[in-house]
Coordinates of C-alpha atoms in Angstrom, one line a residue:
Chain A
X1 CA 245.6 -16.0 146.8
X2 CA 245.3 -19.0 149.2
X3 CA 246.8 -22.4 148.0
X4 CA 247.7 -25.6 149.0
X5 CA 250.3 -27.7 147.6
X6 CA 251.0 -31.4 147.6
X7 CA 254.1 -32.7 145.7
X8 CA 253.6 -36.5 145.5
X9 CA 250.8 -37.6 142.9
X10 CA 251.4 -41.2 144.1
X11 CA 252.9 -43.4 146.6
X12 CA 253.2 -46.7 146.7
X13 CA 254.4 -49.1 149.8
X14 CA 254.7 -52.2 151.7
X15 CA 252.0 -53.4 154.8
X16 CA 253.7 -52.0 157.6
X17 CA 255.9 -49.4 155.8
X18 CA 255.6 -45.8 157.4
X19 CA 254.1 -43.5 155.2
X20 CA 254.5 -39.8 154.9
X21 CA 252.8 -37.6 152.6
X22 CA 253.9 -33.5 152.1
X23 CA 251.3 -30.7 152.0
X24 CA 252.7 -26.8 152.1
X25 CA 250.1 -24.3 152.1
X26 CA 250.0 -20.4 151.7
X27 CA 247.9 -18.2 152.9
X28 CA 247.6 -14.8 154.6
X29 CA 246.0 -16.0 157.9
X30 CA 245.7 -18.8 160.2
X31 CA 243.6 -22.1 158.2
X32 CA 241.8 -24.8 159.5
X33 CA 244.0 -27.5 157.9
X34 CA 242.1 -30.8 156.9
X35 CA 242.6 -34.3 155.7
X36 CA 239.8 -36.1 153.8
X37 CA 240.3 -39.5 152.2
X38 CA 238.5 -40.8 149.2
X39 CA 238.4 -44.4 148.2
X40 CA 237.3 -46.2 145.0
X41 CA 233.7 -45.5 143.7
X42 CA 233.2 -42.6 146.9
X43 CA 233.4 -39.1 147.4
X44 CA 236.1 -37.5 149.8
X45 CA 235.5 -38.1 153.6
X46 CA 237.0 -36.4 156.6
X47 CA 240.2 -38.1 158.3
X48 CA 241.2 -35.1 160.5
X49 CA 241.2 -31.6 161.0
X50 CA 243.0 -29.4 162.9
X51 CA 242.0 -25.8 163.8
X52 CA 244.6 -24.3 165.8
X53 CA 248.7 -23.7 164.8
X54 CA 250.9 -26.1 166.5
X55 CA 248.3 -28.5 167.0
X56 CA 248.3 -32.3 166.3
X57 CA 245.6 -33.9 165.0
X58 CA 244.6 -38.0 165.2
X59 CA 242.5 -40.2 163.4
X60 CA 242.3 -43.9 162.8
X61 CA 246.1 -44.2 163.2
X62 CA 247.0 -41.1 160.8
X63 CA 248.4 -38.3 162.5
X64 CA 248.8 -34.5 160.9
X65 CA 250.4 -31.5 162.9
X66 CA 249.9 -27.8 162.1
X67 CA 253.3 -26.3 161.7
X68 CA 252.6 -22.6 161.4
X69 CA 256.7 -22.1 160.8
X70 CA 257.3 -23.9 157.9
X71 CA 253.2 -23.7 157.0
X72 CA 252.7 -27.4 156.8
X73 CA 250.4 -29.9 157.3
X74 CA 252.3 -33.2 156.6
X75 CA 250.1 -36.7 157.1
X76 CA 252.0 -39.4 158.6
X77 CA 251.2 -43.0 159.5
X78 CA 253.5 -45.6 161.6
X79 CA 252.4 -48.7 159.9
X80 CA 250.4 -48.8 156.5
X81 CA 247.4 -51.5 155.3
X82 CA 246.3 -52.7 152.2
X83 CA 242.8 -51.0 153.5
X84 CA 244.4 -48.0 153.4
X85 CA 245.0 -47.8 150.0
X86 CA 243.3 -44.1 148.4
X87 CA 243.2 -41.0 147.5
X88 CA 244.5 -38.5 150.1
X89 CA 243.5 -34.6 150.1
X90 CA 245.5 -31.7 152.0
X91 CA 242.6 -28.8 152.5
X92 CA 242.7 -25.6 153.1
X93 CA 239.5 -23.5 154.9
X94 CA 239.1 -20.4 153.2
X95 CA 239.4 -17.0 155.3
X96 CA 235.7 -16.6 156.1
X97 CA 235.1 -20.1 156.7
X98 CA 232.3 -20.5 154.1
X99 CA 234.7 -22.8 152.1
X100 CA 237.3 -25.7 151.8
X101 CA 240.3 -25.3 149.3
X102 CA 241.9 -29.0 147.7
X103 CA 244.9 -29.7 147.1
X104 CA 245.9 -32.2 144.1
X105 CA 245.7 -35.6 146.0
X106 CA 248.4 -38.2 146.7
X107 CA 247.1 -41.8 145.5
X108 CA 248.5 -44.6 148.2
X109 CA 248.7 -47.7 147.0
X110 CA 249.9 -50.2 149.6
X111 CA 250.8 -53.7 148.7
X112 CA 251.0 -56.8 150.3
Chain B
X1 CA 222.1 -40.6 158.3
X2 CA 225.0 -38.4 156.9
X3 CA 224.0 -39.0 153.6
X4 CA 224.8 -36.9 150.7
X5 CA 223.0 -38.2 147.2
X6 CA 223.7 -37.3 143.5
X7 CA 221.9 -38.3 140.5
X8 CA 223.1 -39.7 138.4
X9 CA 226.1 -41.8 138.8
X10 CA 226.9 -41.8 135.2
X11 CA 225.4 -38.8 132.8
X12 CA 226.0 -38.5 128.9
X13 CA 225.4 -35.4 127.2
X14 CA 226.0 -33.9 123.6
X15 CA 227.8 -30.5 122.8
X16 CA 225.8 -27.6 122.9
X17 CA 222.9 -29.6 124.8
X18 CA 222.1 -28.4 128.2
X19 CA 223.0 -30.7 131.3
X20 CA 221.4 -30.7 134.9
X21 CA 222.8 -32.4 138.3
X22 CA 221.0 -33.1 141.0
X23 CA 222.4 -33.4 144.9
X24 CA 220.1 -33.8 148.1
X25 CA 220.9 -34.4 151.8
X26 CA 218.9 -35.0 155.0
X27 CA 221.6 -33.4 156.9
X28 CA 219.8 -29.9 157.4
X29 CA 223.4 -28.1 156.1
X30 CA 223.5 -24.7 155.7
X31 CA 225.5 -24.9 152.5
X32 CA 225.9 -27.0 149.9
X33 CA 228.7 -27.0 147.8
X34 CA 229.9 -28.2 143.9
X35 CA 232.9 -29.2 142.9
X36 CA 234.4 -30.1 139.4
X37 CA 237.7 -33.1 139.4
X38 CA 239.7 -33.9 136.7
X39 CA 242.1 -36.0 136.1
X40 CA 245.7 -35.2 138.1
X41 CA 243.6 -32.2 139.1
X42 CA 242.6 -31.0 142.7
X43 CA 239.2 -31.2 142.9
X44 CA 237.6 -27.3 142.0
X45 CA 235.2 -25.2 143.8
X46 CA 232.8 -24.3 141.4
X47 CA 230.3 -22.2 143.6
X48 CA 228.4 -22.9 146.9
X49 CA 225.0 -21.7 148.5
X50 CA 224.7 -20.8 151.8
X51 CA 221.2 -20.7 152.8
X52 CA 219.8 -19.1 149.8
X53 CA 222.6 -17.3 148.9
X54 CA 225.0 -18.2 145.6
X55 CA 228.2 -17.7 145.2
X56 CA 230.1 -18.3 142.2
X57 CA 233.7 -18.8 141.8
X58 CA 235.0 -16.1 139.8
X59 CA 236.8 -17.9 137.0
X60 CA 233.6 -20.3 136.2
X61 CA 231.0 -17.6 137.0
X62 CA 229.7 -17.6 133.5
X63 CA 230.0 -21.4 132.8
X64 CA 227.7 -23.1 135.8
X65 CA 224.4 -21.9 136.9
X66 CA 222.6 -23.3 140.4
X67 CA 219.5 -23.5 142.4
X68 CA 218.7 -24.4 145.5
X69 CA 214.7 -24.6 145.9
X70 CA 214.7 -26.0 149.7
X71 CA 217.1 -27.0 151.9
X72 CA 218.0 -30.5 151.2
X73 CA 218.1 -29.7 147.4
X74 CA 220.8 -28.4 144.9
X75 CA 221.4 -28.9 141.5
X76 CA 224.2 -27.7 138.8
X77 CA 223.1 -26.6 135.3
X78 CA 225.5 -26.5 132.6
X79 CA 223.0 -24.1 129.7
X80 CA 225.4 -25.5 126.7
X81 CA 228.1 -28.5 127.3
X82 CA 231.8 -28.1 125.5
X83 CA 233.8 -31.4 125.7
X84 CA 235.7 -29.5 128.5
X85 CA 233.0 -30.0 130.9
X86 CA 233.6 -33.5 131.5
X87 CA 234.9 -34.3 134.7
X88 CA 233.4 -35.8 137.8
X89 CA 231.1 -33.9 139.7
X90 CA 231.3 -33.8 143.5
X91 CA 228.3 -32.7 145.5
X92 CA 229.2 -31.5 149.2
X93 CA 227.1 -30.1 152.1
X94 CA 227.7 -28.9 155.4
X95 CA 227.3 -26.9 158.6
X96 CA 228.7 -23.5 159.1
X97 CA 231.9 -24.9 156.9
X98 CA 232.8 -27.4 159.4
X99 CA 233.3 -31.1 157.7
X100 CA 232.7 -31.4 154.0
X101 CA 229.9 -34.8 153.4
X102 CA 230.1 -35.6 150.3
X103 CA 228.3 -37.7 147.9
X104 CA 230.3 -40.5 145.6
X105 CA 229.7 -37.8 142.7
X106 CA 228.5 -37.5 138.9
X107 CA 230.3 -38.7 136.0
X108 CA 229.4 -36.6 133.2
X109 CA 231.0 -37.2 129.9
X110 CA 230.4 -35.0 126.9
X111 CA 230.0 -36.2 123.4

């Protein structure tokens, strides 16, 4: 079946430090790929999506690029805040499009 | 207003008792979705409606019921709570499965 994968359960860095967090996924088509962001005491929200392979998509300074080669979906940032500190999802949209697969999470704690 | 609402934040129950969750939105979605999260776990699809029509994940099918009496209503009935239903449960809705709104979700913890 479908799944997505992400390895880190928790980062922690510096303001300012580059962050990078790893999603794989597997599947027997073409996904929309998302990434939704939960903080403290709230449910998930969307950062970005991105609908077509080989696509990049942007949001608030995060940036996530659908690489249909090595079927990832890897969340980058150039320069971390303290604000950005939370929970971040890798998700997977199912084949029909009637649903949205999770992966584990990566908590980001950034630090002052 | 992209306002998703569950009630309530915190829920207690007792094993064997039945349990029932309640999620609205103003949204007009489609479908509204219910997910179970765990600890260290991703957060689980337990069974969404679209329109009026249920569907049930296959390995919880016999666990959680639903209804959905109008549009802007859901709710999640658990018939007889085991200690391994607690978890936080997350409450989603949307349009034609394009971004997930979620509500900030039900803490249910059985006794």
């Amino acid at each position: 079946g479908d799944s997505v994968t992400q390895m880190q359960g928790q980062v922690t860095l510096s303001e300012d430090d580059f962050l990078f967090i790893n999603c794989t996924y597997s599947t027997t088509w073409y996904p929309t790929l998302f990434w939704y962001v939960q903080y403290p005491g709230e449910g998930p929200q969307l950062l970005l999506k991105v609908t077509t392979a080989n696509n990049k998509g942007i949001s608030r300074g995060f940036e996530a690029t659908y690489d249909k080669r090595t079927t990832s979906f890897h969340l980058q940032k150039a320069s971390v805040q303290e604000s950005d500190s939370a929970v971040y999802y890798c998700v997977l949209g199912s084949n029909s499009g009637t649903y949205q697969r999770f992966g584990t999470g990566t908590k980001l704690q950034v630090v002052p | 207003d992209t306002t998703v609402k569950q009630n309530p934040r915190y829920k207690l129950a007792r094993v064997g008792k039945p349990v029932n969750l309640i999620c609205s939105q103003t949204m007009n979605h489609d479908t509204m979705y219910w997910y179970q999260k765990k600890p260290n776990q991703a957060p689980k699809l337990l069974l969404f409606y679209y329109d009026k029509i249920l569907n049930r994940e296959a390995d919880t099918f016999e666990k959680f019921q639903s209804s959905r009496p109008n549009n802007s209503f859901c709710s999640l009935y658990i018939g007889s709570a085991g200690l391994e239903y607690s978890a936080m449960y997350l409450c989603a809705s949307s349009s034609r499965a394009e971004t997930l709104y979620f509500g900030s979700g039900t803490r249910l913890t059985v006794l």
